């Protein structure tokens, strides 16, 4: 099934100069970039994006981190895009991430872990319109 997923290159990976590498991995995996932009979230915007985690002990640290610098947000599309992106990302904790994954390569710790990807169609349905309107999303077929 063709799916869409919301991906962010997080502030640590933007600052580390890994934007191109991260996006390149998704393109190399055959995903189509349906939308793309750089955004610097303020604290309230980070809290709203991650509201599903508001009761978690890491919420304050996470939202502080996610508003500490710009992120690159994108919508990726393709068959099984949600699971495919999660596989390319690796485990939340880079210490547990599989070799060859983005988090294994670039994440410093469980909080500053380089990348976000929607975890389900329901999450994607909340997260995509959080960043992108209809006129910012472009459907096309990958030919390469
Ligand atoms: N996070 C954290 N400490 C934790 C778990 C998660 O700081 O113990 C942060 C981390 O940046 C993670 C984000 O909160 O990516 C959202 O957590 P989630 O469990 O949804 O992980 P993900 O879906 O990003 O792998
Ligand atoms: Mg998650």
PDB file of C-alpha atoms and ligand atoms in Angstrom:
ATOM      1  CA  UNK A   1       0.000   0.000   0.000  1.00  0.00           C
ATOM      2  CA  UNK A   2       1.317   3.440  -0.921  1.00  0.00           C
ATOM      3  CA  UNK A   3       1.718   5.429   2.290  1.00  0.00           C
ATOM      4  CA  UNK A   4       2.892   8.863   3.340  1.00  0.00           C
ATOM      5  CA  UNK A   5       4.996   9.533   6.419  1.00  0.00           C
ATOM      6  CA  UNK A   6       6.285  12.664   8.167  1.00  0.00           C
ATOM      7  CA  UNK A   7      10.048  12.685   8.612  1.00  0.00           C
ATOM      8  CA  UNK A   8      12.213  15.243  10.415  1.00  0.00           C
ATOM      9  CA  UNK A   9      15.967  15.627  10.385  1.00  0.00           C
ATOM     10  CA  UNK A  10      16.361  16.752  14.016  1.00  0.00           C
ATOM     11  CA  UNK A  11      18.460  19.731  15.208  1.00  0.00           C
ATOM     12  CA  UNK A  12      21.473  17.575  16.126  1.00  0.00           C
ATOM     13  CA  UNK A  13      21.723  16.117  12.613  1.00  0.00           C
ATOM     14  CA  UNK A  14      21.087  19.495  10.939  1.00  0.00           C
ATOM     15  CA  UNK A  15      23.850  21.044  13.051  1.00  0.00           C
ATOM     16  CA  UNK A  16      26.090  18.071  12.380  1.00  0.00           C
ATOM     17  CA  UNK A  17      25.852  18.569   8.640  1.00  0.00           C
ATOM     18  CA  UNK A  18      23.975  15.350   7.922  1.00  0.00           C
ATOM     19  CA  UNK A  19      20.905  16.689   6.114  1.00  0.00           C
ATOM     20  CA  UNK A  20      22.048  15.563   2.678  1.00  0.00           C
ATOM     21  CA  UNK A  21      23.186  12.153   3.880  1.00  0.00           C
ATOM     22  CA  UNK A  22      19.892  11.468   5.674  1.00  0.00           C
ATOM     23  CA  UNK A  23      17.733  12.574   2.746  1.00  0.00           C
ATOM     24  CA  UNK A  24      19.994  10.624   0.378  1.00  0.00           C
ATOM     25  CA  UNK A  25      19.359   7.418   2.290  1.00  0.00           C
ATOM     26  CA  UNK A  26      15.602   7.847   1.892  1.00  0.00           C
ATOM     27  CA  UNK A  27      15.916   8.635  -1.814  1.00  0.00           C
ATOM     28  CA  UNK A  28      18.235   5.665  -2.331  1.00  0.00           C
ATOM     29  CA  UNK A  29      15.579   3.458  -0.725  1.00  0.00           C
ATOM     30  CA  UNK A  30      13.141   4.522  -3.445  1.00  0.00           C
ATOM     31  CA  UNK A  31      10.961   6.889  -1.432  1.00  0.00           C
ATOM     32  CA  UNK A  32       9.558   9.973  -3.182  1.00  0.00           C
ATOM     33  CA  UNK A  33       9.958  13.371  -1.487  1.00  0.00           C
ATOM     34  CA  UNK A  34       6.441  14.744  -1.577  1.00  0.00           C
ATOM     35  CA  UNK A  35       7.184  17.891   0.478  1.00  0.00           C
ATOM     36  CA  UNK A  36      10.275  19.408   2.106  1.00  0.00           C
ATOM     37  CA  UNK A  37      11.170  22.482   4.203  1.00  0.00           C
ATOM     38  CA  UNK A  38      13.361  23.801   7.009  1.00  0.00           C
ATOM     39  CA  UNK A  39      11.545  24.971  10.154  1.00  0.00           C
ATOM     40  CA  UNK A  40      12.716  26.271  13.540  1.00  0.00           C
ATOM     41  CA  UNK A  41      10.006  25.179  15.970  1.00  0.00           C
ATOM     42  CA  UNK A  42       9.410  27.231  19.093  1.00  0.00           C
ATOM     43  CA  UNK A  43       8.829  25.442  22.381  1.00  0.00           C
ATOM     44  CA  UNK A  44       5.041  25.526  22.112  1.00  0.00           C
ATOM     45  CA  UNK A  45       5.117  24.163  18.568  1.00  0.00           C
ATOM     46  CA  UNK A  46       7.409  21.303  19.614  1.00  0.00           C
ATOM     47  CA  UNK A  47       5.053  20.540  22.523  1.00  0.00           C
ATOM     48  CA  UNK A  48       2.069  20.452  20.182  1.00  0.00           C
ATOM     49  CA  UNK A  49       3.817  18.178  17.685  1.00  0.00           C
ATOM     50  CA  UNK A  50       4.797  15.729  20.463  1.00  0.00           C
ATOM     51  CA  UNK A  51       1.577  16.105  22.503  1.00  0.00           C
ATOM     52  CA  UNK A  52       1.113  12.317  22.502  1.00  0.00           C
ATOM     53  CA  UNK A  53       4.198  12.175  24.785  1.00  0.00           C
ATOM     54  CA  UNK A  54       3.208  15.027  27.148  1.00  0.00           C
ATOM     55  CA  UNK A  55       2.961  12.764  30.220  1.00  0.00           C
ATOM     56  CA  UNK A  56       6.305  11.074  29.568  1.00  0.00           C
ATOM     57  CA  UNK A  57       9.337  11.906  31.738  1.00  0.00           C
ATOM     58  CA  UNK A  58      11.380  12.874  28.679  1.00  0.00           C
ATOM     59  CA  UNK A  59       8.823  15.404  27.343  1.00  0.00           C
ATOM     60  CA  UNK A  60      10.510  18.560  28.708  1.00  0.00           C
ATOM     61  CA  UNK A  61      13.957  17.541  27.493  1.00  0.00           C
ATOM     62  CA  UNK A  62      12.618  16.417  24.126  1.00  0.00           C
ATOM     63  CA  UNK A  63      10.711  19.636  23.422  1.00  0.00           C
ATOM     64  CA  UNK A  64      13.649  21.773  24.595  1.00  0.00           C
ATOM     65  CA  UNK A  65      15.933  19.824  22.229  1.00  0.00           C
ATOM     66  CA  UNK A  66      13.507  19.983  19.306  1.00  0.00           C
ATOM     67  CA  UNK A  67      13.247  23.779  19.634  1.00  0.00           C
ATOM     68  CA  UNK A  68      17.012  24.289  20.059  1.00  0.00           C
ATOM     69  CA  UNK A  69      17.693  24.674  16.322  1.00  0.00           C
ATOM     70  CA  UNK A  70      16.113  24.207  12.921  1.00  0.00           C
ATOM     71  CA  UNK A  71      14.793  20.890  11.680  1.00  0.00           C
ATOM     72  CA  UNK A  72      14.201  19.715   8.122  1.00  0.00           C
ATOM     73  CA  UNK A  73      10.682  18.352   7.739  1.00  0.00           C
ATOM     74  CA  UNK A  74       9.540  16.269   4.803  1.00  0.00           C
ATOM     75  CA  UNK A  75       6.761  14.039   3.597  1.00  0.00           C
ATOM     76  CA  UNK A  76       8.001  10.809   2.057  1.00  0.00           C
ATOM     77  CA  UNK A  77       5.791   8.572  -0.024  1.00  0.00           C
ATOM     78  CA  UNK A  78       6.001   5.024  -1.309  1.00  0.00           C
ATOM     79  CA  UNK A  79       4.843   1.461  -0.735  1.00  0.00           C
ATOM     80  CA  UNK A  80       5.093   0.681   2.976  1.00  0.00           C
ATOM     81  CA  UNK A  81       6.744   4.076   3.561  1.00  0.00           C
ATOM     82  CA  UNK A  82       6.042   4.186   7.310  1.00  0.00           C
ATOM     83  CA  UNK A  83       7.762   0.885   8.135  1.00  0.00           C
ATOM     84  CA  UNK A  84      10.483   1.457   5.542  1.00  0.00           C
ATOM     85  CA  UNK A  85      11.463   4.781   7.106  1.00  0.00           C
ATOM     86  CA  UNK A  86      11.383   3.330  10.637  1.00  0.00           C
ATOM     87  CA  UNK A  87      13.712   0.533   9.468  1.00  0.00           C
ATOM     88  CA  UNK A  88      16.145   2.994   7.878  1.00  0.00           C
ATOM     89  CA  UNK A  89      16.073   5.112  11.081  1.00  0.00           C
ATOM     90  CA  UNK A  90      16.917   2.291  13.507  1.00  0.00           C
ATOM     91  CA  UNK A  91      15.922   1.960  17.167  1.00  0.00           C
ATOM     92  CA  UNK A  92      15.102   5.059  19.248  1.00  0.00           C
ATOM     93  CA  UNK A  93      18.199   4.418  21.390  1.00  0.00           C
ATOM     94  CA  UNK A  94      21.228   4.493  19.063  1.00  0.00           C
ATOM     95  CA  UNK A  95      22.981   2.037  21.365  1.00  0.00           C
ATOM     96  CA  UNK A  96      20.330  -0.491  20.271  1.00  0.00           C
ATOM     97  CA  UNK A  97      20.136   0.605  16.624  1.00  0.00           C
ATOM     98  CA  UNK A  98      21.150  -1.887  13.958  1.00  0.00           C
ATOM     99  CA  UNK A  99      24.349  -1.300  11.957  1.00  0.00           C
ATOM    100  CA  UNK A 100      23.723   0.659   8.785  1.00  0.00           C
ATOM    101  CA  UNK A 101      20.833   2.670  10.215  1.00  0.00           C
ATOM    102  CA  UNK A 102      20.665   6.472  10.385  1.00  0.00           C
ATOM    103  CA  UNK A 103      20.589   6.548  14.175  1.00  0.00           C
ATOM    104  CA  UNK A 104      23.530   4.159  14.428  1.00  0.00           C
ATOM    105  CA  UNK A 105      25.496   6.479  12.148  1.00  0.00           C
ATOM    106  CA  UNK A 106      24.510   9.895  13.514  1.00  0.00           C
ATOM    107  CA  UNK A 107      22.653   9.770  16.853  1.00  0.00           C
ATOM    108  CA  UNK A 108      24.452  10.728  20.048  1.00  0.00           C
ATOM    109  CA  UNK A 109      21.934   9.354  22.556  1.00  0.00           C
ATOM    110  CA  UNK A 110      18.294   8.340  23.036  1.00  0.00           C
ATOM    111  CA  UNK A 111      17.131  11.990  23.011  1.00  0.00           C
ATOM    112  CA  UNK A 112      19.376  13.529  20.359  1.00  0.00           C
ATOM    113  CA  UNK A 113      18.750  10.784  17.858  1.00  0.00           C
ATOM    114  CA  UNK A 114      19.000  12.510  14.481  1.00  0.00           C
ATOM    115  CA  UNK A 115      15.662  11.673  12.888  1.00  0.00           C
ATOM    116  CA  UNK A 116      11.909  11.321  13.364  1.00  0.00           C
ATOM    117  CA  UNK A 117       9.496   9.161  11.377  1.00  0.00           C
ATOM    118  CA  UNK A 118       5.751   8.666  11.906  1.00  0.00           C
ATOM    119  CA  UNK A 119       5.055   5.392  13.731  1.00  0.00           C
ATOM    120  CA  UNK A 120       1.617   4.604  12.218  1.00  0.00           C
ATOM    121  CA  UNK A 121      -0.906   5.851   9.630  1.00  0.00           C
ATOM    122  CA  UNK A 122      -2.766   7.591  12.491  1.00  0.00           C
ATOM    123  CA  UNK A 123       0.400   9.435  13.570  1.00  0.00           C
ATOM    124  CA  UNK A 124       1.162  10.393   9.976  1.00  0.00           C
ATOM    125  CA  UNK A 125      -2.371  11.790   9.606  1.00  0.00           C
ATOM    126  CA  UNK A 126      -1.682  14.153  12.538  1.00  0.00           C
ATOM    127  CA  UNK A 127       1.935  14.950  11.747  1.00  0.00           C
ATOM    128  CA  UNK A 128       1.806  15.665   7.988  1.00  0.00           C
ATOM    129  CA  UNK A 129      -0.767  18.508   8.163  1.00  0.00           C
ATOM    130  CA  UNK A 130       1.057  19.887  11.202  1.00  0.00           C
ATOM    131  CA  UNK A 131       3.794  20.981   8.785  1.00  0.00           C
ATOM    132  CA  UNK A 132       2.364  20.889   5.277  1.00  0.00           C
ATOM    133  CA  UNK A 133      -0.793  22.128   3.551  1.00  0.00           C
ATOM    134  CA  UNK A 134      -2.211  20.577   0.402  1.00  0.00           C
ATOM    135  CA  UNK A 135      -0.475  23.122  -1.843  1.00  0.00           C
ATOM    136  CA  UNK A 136       2.924  22.202  -0.372  1.00  0.00           C
ATOM    137  CA  UNK A 137       2.598  18.501  -1.235  1.00  0.00           C
ATOM    138  CA  UNK A 138       3.317  17.178  -4.691  1.00  0.00           C
ATOM    139  CA  UNK A 139       2.389  13.695  -5.860  1.00  0.00           C
ATOM    140  CA  UNK A 140       4.545  12.190  -8.583  1.00  0.00           C
ATOM    141  CA  UNK A 141       6.024   8.852  -9.528  1.00  0.00           C
ATOM    142  CA  UNK A 142       9.670   8.046  -8.929  1.00  0.00           C
ATOM    143  CA  UNK A 143      11.157   7.123 -12.280  1.00  0.00           C
ATOM    144  CA  UNK A 144      14.685   6.582 -10.958  1.00  0.00           C
TER     145      UNK A 144
HETATM  146  N1  LIG B   1      13.001  10.218  23.724  1.00  0.00           N
HETATM  147  C1  LIG B   1      13.797  10.559  24.807  1.00  0.00           C
HETATM  148  N2  LIG B   1      13.944   9.634  25.827  1.00  0.00           N
HETATM  149  C2  LIG B   1      13.319   8.437  25.817  1.00  0.00           C
HETATM  150  C3  LIG B   1      12.511   8.101  24.718  1.00  0.00           C
HETATM  151  C4  LIG B   1      12.373   9.012  23.683  1.00  0.00           C
HETATM  152  O1  LIG B   1      14.368  11.645  24.862  1.00  0.00           O
HETATM  153  O2  LIG B   1      13.480   7.642  26.770  1.00  0.00           O
HETATM  154  C5  LIG B   1      12.844  11.194  22.630  1.00  0.00           C
HETATM  155  C6  LIG B   1      13.620  10.794  21.360  1.00  0.00           C
HETATM  156  O3  LIG B   1      14.079  11.982  20.717  1.00  0.00           O
HETATM  157  C7  LIG B   1      12.537  10.098  20.555  1.00  0.00           C
HETATM  158  C8  LIG B   1      11.325  10.966  20.877  1.00  0.00           C
HETATM  159  O4  LIG B   1      11.475  11.271  22.259  1.00  0.00           O
HETATM  160  O5  LIG B   1      12.861  10.059  19.175  1.00  0.00           O
HETATM  161  C9  LIG B   1       9.968  10.323  20.669  1.00  0.00           C
HETATM  162  O6  LIG B   1       9.965   9.084  21.357  1.00  0.00           O
HETATM  163  P1  LIG B   1       9.377   7.772  20.666  1.00  0.00           P
HETATM  164  O7  LIG B   1       9.222   6.737  21.725  1.00  0.00           O
HETATM  165  O8  LIG B   1       8.179   8.134  19.847  1.00  0.00           O
HETATM  166  O9  LIG B   1      10.594   7.321  19.712  1.00  0.00           O
HETATM  167  P2  LIG B   1      10.720   7.288  18.120  1.00  0.00           P
HETATM  168  O10 LIG B   1       9.370   7.008  17.549  1.00  0.00           O
HETATM  169  O11 LIG B   1      11.266   8.632  17.693  1.00  0.00           O
HETATM  170  O12 LIG B   1      11.718   6.190  17.837  1.00  0.00           O
HETATM  171 MG1  LIG B   2       7.613   8.066  17.865  1.00  0.00          MG
END
